[in-house]
Short mmCIF file of C-alpha atoms in Angstrom, two decimals:
data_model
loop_
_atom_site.label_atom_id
_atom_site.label_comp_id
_atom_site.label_asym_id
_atom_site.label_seq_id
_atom_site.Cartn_x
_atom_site.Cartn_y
_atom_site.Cartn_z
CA UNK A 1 156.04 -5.74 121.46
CA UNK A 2 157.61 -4.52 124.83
CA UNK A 3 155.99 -4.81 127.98
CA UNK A 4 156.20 -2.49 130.84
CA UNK A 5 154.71 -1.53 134.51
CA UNK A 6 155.79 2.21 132.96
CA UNK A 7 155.87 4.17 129.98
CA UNK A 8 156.81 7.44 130.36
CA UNK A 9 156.61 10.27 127.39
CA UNK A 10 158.98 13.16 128.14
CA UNK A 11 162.70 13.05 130.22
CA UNK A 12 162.19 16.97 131.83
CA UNK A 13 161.64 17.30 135.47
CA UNK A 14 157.63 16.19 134.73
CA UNK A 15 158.98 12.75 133.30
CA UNK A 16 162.04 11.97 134.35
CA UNK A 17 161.64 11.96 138.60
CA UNK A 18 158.51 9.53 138.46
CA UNK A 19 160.79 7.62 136.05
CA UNK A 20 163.64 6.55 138.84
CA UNK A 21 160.94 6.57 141.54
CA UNK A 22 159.23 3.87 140.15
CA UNK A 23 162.18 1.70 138.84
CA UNK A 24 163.73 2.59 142.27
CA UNK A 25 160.31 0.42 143.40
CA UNK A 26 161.19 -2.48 141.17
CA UNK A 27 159.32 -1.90 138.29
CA UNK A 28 160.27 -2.13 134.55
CA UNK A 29 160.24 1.31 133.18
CA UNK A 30 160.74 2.65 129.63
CA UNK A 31 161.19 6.41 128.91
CA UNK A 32 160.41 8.09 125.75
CA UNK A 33 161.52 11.35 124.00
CA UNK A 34 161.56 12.64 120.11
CA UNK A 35 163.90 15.53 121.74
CA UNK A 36 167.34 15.65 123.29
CA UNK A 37 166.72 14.05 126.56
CA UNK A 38 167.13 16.93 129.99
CA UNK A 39 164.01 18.54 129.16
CA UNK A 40 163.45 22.16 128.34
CA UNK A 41 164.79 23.85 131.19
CA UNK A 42 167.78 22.40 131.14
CA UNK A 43 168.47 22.72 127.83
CA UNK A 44 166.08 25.45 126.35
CA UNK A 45 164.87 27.37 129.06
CA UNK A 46 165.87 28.43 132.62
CA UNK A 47 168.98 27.08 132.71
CA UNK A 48 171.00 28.50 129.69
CA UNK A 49 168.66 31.65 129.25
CA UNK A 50 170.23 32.21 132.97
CA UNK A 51 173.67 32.24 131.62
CA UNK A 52 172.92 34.85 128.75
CA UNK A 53 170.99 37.25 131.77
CA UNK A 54 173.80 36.74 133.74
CA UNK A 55 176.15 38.67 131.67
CA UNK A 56 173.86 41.07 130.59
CA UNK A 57 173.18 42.08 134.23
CA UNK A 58 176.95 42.21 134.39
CA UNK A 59 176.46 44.73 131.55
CA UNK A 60 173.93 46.91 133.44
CA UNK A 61 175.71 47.05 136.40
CA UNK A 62 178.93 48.14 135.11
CA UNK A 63 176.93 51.06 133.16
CA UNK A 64 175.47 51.93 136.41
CA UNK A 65 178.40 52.29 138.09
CA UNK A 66 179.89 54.20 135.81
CA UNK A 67 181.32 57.27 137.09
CA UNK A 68 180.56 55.76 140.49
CA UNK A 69 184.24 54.09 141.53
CA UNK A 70 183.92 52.03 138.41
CA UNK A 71 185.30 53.07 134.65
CA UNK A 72 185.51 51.15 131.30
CA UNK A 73 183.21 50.19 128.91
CA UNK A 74 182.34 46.34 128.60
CA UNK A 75 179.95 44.57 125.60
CA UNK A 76 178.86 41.38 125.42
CA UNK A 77 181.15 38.75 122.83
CA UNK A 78 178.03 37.07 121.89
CA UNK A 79 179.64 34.02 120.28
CA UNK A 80 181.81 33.49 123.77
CA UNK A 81 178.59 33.69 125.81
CA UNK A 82 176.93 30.80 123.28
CA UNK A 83 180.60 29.04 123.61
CA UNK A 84 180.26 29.12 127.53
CA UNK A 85 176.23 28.61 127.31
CA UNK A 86 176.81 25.08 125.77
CA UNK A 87 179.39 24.37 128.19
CA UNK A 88 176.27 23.55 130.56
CA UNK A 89 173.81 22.26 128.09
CA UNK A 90 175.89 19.92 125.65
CA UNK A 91 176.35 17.68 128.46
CA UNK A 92 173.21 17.29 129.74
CA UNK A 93 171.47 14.77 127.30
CA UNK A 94 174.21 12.19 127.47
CA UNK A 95 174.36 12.26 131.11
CA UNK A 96 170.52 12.08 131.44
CA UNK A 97 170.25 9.54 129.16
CA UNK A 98 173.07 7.45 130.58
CA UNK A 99 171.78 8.29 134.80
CA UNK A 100 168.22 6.77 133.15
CA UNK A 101 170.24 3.69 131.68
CA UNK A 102 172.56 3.03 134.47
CA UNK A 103 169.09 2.45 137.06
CA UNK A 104 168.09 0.05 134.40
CA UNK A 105 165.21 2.11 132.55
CA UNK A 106 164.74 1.91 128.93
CA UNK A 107 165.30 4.70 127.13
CA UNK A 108 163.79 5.30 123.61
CA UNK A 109 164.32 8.32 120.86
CA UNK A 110 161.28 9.23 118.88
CA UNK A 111 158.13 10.57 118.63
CA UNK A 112 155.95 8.74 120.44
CA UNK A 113 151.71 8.52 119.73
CA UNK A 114 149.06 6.14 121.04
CA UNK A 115 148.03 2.84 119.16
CA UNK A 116 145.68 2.05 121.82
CA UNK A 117 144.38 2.98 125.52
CA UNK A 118 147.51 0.54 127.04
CA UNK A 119 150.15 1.09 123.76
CA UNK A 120 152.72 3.31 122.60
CA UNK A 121 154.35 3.30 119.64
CA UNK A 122 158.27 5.03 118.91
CA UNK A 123 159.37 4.16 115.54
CA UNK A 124 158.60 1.04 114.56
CA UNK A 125 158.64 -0.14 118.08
CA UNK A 126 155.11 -0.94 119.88
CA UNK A 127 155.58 -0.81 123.86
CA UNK A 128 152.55 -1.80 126.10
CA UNK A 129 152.19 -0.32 129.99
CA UNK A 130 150.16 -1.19 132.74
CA UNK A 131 150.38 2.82 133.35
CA UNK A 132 151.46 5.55 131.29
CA UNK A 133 152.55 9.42 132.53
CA UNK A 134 152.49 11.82 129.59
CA UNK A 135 155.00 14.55 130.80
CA UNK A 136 155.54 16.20 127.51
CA UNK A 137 155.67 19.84 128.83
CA UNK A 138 154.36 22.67 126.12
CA UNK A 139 154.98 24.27 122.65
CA UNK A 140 154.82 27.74 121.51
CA UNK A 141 151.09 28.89 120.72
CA UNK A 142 149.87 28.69 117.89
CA UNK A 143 148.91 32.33 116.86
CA UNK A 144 147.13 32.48 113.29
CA UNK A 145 148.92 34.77 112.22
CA UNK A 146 149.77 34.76 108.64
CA UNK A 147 153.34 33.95 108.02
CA UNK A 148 153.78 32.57 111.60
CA UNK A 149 155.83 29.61 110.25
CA UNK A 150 158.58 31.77 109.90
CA UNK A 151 158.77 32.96 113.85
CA UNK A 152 161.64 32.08 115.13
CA UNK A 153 161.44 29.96 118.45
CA UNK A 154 162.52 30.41 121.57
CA UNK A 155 165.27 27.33 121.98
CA UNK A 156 166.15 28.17 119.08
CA UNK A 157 166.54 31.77 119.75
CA UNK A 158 169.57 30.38 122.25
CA UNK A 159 171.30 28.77 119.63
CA UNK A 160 171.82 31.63 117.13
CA UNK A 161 175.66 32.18 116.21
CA UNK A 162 175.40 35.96 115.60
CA UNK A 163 172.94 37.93 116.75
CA UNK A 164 171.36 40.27 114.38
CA UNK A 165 171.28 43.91 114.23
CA UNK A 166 167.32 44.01 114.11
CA UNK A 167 165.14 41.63 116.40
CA UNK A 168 161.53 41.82 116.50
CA UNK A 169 159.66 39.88 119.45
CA UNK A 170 156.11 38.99 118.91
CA UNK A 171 154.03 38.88 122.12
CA UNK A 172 154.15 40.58 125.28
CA UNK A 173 154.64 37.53 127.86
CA UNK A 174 158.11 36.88 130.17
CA UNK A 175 160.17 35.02 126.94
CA UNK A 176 159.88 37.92 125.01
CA UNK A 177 161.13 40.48 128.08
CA UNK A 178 163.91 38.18 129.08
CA UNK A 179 165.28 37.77 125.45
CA UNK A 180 164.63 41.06 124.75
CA UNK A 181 166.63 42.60 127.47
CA UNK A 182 169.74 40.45 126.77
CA UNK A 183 169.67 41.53 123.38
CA UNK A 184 169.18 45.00 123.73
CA UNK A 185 172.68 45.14 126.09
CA UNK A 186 173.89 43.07 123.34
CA UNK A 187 173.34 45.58 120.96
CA UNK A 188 170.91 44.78 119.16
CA UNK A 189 167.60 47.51 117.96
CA UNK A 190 164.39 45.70 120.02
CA UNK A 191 160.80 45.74 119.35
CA UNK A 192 158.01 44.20 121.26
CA UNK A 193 154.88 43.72 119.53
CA UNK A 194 151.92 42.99 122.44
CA UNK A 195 148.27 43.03 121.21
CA UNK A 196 147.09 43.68 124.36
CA UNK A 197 147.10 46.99 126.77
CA UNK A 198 149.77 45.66 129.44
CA UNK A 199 152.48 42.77 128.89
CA UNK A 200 153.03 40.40 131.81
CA UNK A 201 149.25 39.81 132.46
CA UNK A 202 149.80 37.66 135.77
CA UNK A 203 152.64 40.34 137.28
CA UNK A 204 151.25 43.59 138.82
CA UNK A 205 150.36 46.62 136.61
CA UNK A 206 152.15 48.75 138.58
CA UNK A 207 155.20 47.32 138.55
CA UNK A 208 155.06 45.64 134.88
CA UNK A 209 154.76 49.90 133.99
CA UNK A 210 158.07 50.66 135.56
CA UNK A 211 160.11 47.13 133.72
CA UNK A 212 158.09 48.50 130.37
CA UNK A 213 159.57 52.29 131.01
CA UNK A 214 162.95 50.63 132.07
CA UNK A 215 162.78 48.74 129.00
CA UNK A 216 162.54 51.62 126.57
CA UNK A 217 164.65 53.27 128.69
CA UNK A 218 167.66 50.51 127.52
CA UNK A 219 166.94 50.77 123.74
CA UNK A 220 163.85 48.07 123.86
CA UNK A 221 160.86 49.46 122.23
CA UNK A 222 157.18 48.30 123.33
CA UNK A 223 154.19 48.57 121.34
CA UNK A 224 150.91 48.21 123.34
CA UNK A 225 147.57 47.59 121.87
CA UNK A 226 149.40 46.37 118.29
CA UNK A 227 148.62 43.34 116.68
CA UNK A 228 150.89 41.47 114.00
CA UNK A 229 148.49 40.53 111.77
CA UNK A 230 151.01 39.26 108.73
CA UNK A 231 155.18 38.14 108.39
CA UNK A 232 157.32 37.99 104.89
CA UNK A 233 160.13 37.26 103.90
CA UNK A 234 162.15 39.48 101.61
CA UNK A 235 165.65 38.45 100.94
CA UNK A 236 167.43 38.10 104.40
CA UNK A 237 164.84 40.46 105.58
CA UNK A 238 161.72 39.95 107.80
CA UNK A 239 158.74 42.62 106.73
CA UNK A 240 155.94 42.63 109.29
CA UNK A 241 152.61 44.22 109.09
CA UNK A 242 150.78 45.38 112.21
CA UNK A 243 147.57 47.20 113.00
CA UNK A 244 147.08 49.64 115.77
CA UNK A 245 143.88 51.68 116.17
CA UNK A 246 142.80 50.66 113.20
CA UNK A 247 145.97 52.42 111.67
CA UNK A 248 148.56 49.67 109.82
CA UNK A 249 152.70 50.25 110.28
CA UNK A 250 155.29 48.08 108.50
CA UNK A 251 158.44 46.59 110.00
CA UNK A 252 161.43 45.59 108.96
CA UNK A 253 163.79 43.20 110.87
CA UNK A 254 166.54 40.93 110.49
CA UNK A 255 164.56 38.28 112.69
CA UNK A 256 161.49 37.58 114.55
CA UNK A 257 160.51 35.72 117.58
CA UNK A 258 157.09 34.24 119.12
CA UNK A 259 157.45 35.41 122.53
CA UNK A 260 153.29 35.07 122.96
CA UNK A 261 152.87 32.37 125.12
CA UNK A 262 152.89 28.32 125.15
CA UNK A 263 150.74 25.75 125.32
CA UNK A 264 150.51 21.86 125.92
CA UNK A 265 152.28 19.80 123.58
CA UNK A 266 149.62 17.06 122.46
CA UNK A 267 150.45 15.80 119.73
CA UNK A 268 150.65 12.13 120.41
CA UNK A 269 146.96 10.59 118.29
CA UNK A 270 145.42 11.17 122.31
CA UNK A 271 142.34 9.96 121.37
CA UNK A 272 143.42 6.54 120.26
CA UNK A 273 144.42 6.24 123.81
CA UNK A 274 140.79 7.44 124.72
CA UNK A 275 142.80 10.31 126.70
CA UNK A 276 140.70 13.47 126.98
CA UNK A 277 141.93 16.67 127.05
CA UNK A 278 141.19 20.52 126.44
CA UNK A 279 142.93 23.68 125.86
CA UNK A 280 144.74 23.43 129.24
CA UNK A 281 146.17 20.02 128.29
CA UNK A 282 145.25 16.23 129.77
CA UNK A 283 142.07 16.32 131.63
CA UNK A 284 143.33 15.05 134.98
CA UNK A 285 141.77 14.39 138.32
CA UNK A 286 143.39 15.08 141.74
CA UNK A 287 145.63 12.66 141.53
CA UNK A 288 146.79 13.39 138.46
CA UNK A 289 145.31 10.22 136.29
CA UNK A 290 143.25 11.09 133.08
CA UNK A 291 139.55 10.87 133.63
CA UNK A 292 138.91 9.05 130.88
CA UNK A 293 141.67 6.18 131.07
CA UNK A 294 142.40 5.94 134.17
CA UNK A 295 146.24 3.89 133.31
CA UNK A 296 147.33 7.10 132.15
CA UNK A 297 148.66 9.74 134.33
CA UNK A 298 150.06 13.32 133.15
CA UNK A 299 152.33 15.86 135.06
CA UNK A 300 153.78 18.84 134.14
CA UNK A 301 153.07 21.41 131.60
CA UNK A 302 150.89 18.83 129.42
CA UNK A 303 148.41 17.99 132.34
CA UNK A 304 145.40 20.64 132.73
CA UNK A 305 145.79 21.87 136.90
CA UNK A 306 145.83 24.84 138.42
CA UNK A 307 149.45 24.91 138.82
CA UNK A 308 151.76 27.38 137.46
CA UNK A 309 154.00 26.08 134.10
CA UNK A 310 157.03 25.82 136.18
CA UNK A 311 159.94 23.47 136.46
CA UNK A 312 159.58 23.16 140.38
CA UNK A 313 155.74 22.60 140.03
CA UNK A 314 156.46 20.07 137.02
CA UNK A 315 158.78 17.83 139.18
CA UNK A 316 156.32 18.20 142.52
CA UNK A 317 153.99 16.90 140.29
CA UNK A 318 155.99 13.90 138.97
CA UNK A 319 156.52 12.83 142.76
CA UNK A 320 153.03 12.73 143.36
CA UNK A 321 152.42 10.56 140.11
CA UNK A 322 155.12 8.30 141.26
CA UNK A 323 153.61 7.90 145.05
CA UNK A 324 150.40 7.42 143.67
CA UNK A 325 151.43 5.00 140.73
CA UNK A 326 153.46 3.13 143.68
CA UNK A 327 150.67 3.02 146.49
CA UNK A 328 147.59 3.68 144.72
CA UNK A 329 145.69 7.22 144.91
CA UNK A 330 146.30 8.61 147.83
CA UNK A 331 147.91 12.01 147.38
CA UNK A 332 146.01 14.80 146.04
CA UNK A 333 147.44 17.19 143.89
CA UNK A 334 146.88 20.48 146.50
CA UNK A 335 147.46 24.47 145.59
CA UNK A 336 150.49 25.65 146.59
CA UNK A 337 152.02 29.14 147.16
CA UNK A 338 154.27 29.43 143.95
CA UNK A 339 156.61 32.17 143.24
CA UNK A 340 157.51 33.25 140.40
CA UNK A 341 160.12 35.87 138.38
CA UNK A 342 160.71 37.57 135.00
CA UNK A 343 164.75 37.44 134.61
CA UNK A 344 164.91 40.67 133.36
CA UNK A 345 166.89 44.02 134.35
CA UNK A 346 165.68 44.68 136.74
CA UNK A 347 163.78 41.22 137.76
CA UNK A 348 160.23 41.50 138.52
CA UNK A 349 158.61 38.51 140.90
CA UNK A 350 155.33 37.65 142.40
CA UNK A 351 153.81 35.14 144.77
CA UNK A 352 150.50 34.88 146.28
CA UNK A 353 147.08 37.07 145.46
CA UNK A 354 147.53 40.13 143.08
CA UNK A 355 145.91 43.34 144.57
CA UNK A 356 142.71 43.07 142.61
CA UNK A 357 142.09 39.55 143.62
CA UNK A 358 142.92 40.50 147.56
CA UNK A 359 140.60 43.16 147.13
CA UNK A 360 137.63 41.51 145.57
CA UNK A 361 137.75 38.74 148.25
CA UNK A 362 136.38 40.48 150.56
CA UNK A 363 139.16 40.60 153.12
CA UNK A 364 140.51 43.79 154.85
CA UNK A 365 143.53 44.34 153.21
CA UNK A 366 146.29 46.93 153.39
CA UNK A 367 148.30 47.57 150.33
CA UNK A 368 152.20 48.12 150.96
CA UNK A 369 153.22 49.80 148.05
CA UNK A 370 156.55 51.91 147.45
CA UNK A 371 159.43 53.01 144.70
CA UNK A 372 162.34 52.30 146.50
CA UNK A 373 165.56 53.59 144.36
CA UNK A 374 166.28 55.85 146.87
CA UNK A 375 166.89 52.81 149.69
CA UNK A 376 170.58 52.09 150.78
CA UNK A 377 170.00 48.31 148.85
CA UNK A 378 169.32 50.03 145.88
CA UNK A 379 171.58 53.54 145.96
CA UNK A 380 174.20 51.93 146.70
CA UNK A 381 174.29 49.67 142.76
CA UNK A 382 172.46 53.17 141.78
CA UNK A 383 169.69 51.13 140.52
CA UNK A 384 167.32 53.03 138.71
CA UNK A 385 164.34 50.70 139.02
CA UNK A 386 163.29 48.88 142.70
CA UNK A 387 160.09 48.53 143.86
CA UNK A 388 157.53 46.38 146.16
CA UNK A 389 153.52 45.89 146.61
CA UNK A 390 152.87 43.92 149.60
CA UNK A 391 149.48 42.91 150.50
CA UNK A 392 148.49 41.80 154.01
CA UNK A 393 145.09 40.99 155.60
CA UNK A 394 145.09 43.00 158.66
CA UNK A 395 142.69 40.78 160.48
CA UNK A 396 144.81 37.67 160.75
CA UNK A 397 148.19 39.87 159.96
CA UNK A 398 149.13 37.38 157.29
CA UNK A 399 150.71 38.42 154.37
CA UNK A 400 148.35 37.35 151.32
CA UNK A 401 150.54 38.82 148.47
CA UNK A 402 153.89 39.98 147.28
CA UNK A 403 155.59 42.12 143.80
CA UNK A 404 158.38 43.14 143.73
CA UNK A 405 160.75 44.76 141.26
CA UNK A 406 164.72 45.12 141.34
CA UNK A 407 167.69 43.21 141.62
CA UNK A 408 166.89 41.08 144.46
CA UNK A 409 163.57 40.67 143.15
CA UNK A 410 164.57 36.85 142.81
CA UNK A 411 165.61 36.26 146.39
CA UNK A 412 163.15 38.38 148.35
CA UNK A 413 160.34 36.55 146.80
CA UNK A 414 161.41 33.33 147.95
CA UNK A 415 161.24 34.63 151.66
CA UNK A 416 158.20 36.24 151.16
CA UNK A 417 156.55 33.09 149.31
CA UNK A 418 157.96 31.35 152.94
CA UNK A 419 155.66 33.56 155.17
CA UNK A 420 152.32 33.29 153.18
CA UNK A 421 153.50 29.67 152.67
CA UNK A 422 153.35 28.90 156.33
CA UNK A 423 151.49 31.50 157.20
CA UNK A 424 153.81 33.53 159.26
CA UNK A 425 151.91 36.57 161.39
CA UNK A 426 153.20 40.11 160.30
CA UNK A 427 154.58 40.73 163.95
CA UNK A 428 156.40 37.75 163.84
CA UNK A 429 157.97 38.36 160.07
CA UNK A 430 159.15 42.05 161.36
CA UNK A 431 160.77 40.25 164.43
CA UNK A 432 163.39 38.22 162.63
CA UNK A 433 166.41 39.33 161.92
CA UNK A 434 167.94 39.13 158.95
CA UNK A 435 171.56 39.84 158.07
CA UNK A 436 172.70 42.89 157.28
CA UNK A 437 172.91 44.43 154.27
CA UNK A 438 170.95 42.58 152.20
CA UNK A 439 167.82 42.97 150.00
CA UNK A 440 165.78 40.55 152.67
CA UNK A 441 166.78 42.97 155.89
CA UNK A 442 164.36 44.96 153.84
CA UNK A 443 161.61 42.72 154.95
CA UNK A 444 160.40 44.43 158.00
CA UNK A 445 160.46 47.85 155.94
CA UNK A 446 158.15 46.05 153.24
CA UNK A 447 155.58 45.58 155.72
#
């Protein structure tokens, strides 16, 4: 048996930051992890599903432009894009595994599960902590849907050599969007199937209507209000059975992928640990340390907060474990204004209260809301989708929410998640100047 002051399950942002912090401090640390250590965003998430939109917006624009001071016709080498995706991510376990060794924390490959409230076994290997962090991040959903074992994931979605004629996508959420509109300028016939009456629940209706009629608009077709309720397999062939209105349609495809959602990975015997948790993940208290044994700790994905299942909000929460784990509880785990962005074409962000939720708290609110194609920002890349709903309270001329859609969706969020952040008056936002053109000298426009 190996003793430690830390055990930490998971090397991703959630794992890996409270990880140094601590050893930093002088403490014997061992990390854990049954995948390839960098966690999912760096190696099956944001970062490589970045590089795929990247040249699929380079796609889009050159079709816009088209006819506009710009002629030829471009398509996407798909095995030169996975050649140049792996150029980022190949690297990334060996140098996060080697940055954990060379600060003199253990590292261990496995899958590791609870033998008791203070051990953790990984292989045949038992290790014992004072405290543990769970930082395992999250899974795809289980969906109960007959034949669901043949869904195709999302990291591994990333790693396909040749991308097939036929995709089928099932779920309406931001994975399913983002794949689906690098594969339609890939080539590739598209289907969404979403059970529900509007994809992209936490985004604004409004603006989630325009990226669904942009989407069909590229070749991506969107079925609302259908469920998948069975998947075969025929051959090389992928035969799926929905039901709409009552009515059933069969598919066929040449793959299929659960695009429906995640949800915390917990599959580690929790309750030989006596570590509680629900549908949300680890029950957790402020301070991020399970309620019902209090050595353990959870950040990221896995624990059950209010924040968003982010990377930025998974490593804020892994420096709060570590100050805590060094100096006893003493930081709270706080809300925090959080943007966020579908990396589609066009992108679609939001930050702060929706428009129903500003409007049923009572506040006086004024709702900003405005197409925007015909702007300079936008006429000028003849973009045929842009956007913005902008919600301020006019009493304390904050700004209490922000949507936009286009292609500086990404950046103009960030600026506006800055004023509600620090709660920057209206007048005061108008006032500053920004340079000239850009998406954020839009700003004073917006509001």
């Amino acid at each position: 048996m190996k003793q430690y002051d830390l055990i930490v399950v998971g090397t991703g942002s959630g794992g890996s930051v409270a990880a140094t912090k601590c050893r930093q401090a002088g403490w014997k640390v061992a990390i854990i992890d049954e995948l390839p250590y960098g966690g999912t965003c760096a190696l099956r998430g944001c970062d490589p599903k970045k590089v795929l939109v990247g040249v699929a917006e380079l796609i889009d624009w050159s079709r816009r432009m088209d006819g506009h001071g710009f002629s030829g016709d471009f398509s996407i080498d798909w095995a030169t894009l996975l050649e140049f995706k792996r150029s980022f991510t190949i690297p990334v376990p060996e140098k996060r595994e080697q940055g954990l060794k060379r600060r003199g924390i253990d590292t261990f490959f496995g899958k590791a599960t609870f033998v008791s409230e203070s051990m953790i076994q990984v292989g045949d290997v038992i290790l014992e902590g004072k405290h543990i962090l769970l930082a395992t991040g999250a899974k795809p959903m289980q969906l109960g849907i007959k034949g669901e074992e043949l869904l195709l994931h999302s990291d591994h979605f990333l790693e396909i050599e040749d991308l097939p004629k036929r995709i089928a996508f099932v779920g309406g959420g931001y994975i399913s969007f983002e794949f689906a509109h690098i594969a339609a300028r890939a080539g590739s016939e598209v289907h969404i199937f979403h059970k529900g009456e509007s994809p992209l629940g936490q985004f604004d209706s409004d603006l989630v209507d325009l990226l669904v009629k942009a989407s069909e608009e590229i070749g991506v077709n969107v079925h609302l209000d259908t469920k998948v309720a069975e998947i075969e397999r025929s051959d090389n062939e992928f035969n799926i059975r929905t039901i709409r209105a009552d009515q059933e349609e069969r598919w066929t495809t040449d793959l299929i992928v659960h695009g429906a959602g995640r949800e915390p990975a917990l599959d580690m015997e929790l309750e030989r640990g006596s570590v509680g948790w629900g549908s949300e993940g680890v029950i957790v208290n402020e301070y991020l340390q399970s309620v019902t044994n209090p050595r353990v700790y959870a950040a990221g994905d896995v624990a059950a907060t209010m924040s968003l299942p982010l990377t930025p909000m998974a490593s804020r929460e892994s420096h709060l474990v570590a100050s805590n784990l060094l100096k006893g509880n003493h930081k709270k785990l706080e809300e925090i204004v959080t943007p966020t962005i579908v990396f589609t074409i066009p992108k679609l962000a939001r930050v702060g209260m929706s428009e129903l939720e500003a409007k049923a708290s009572g506040r006086n609110v004024t709702i900003n809301y405005k197409e925007t194609t015909d702007w300079y920002t936008y006429k000028r890349m003849n973009e045929k989708v842009a956007a913005f709903k902008v919600i301020i309270d006019e009493e304390e001329d904050v700004i209490l929410g922000a949507h936009v859609i286009g292609s500086g969706a990404d950046e103009l969020i960030n600026v506006l998640a800055m004023a509600i952040r620090f709660k920057l008056s209206v007048k005061e936002v108008k006032r500053m100047v920004f340079a000239y053109p850009t998406s954020s000298s839009d700003i004073a426009y917006m509001l």
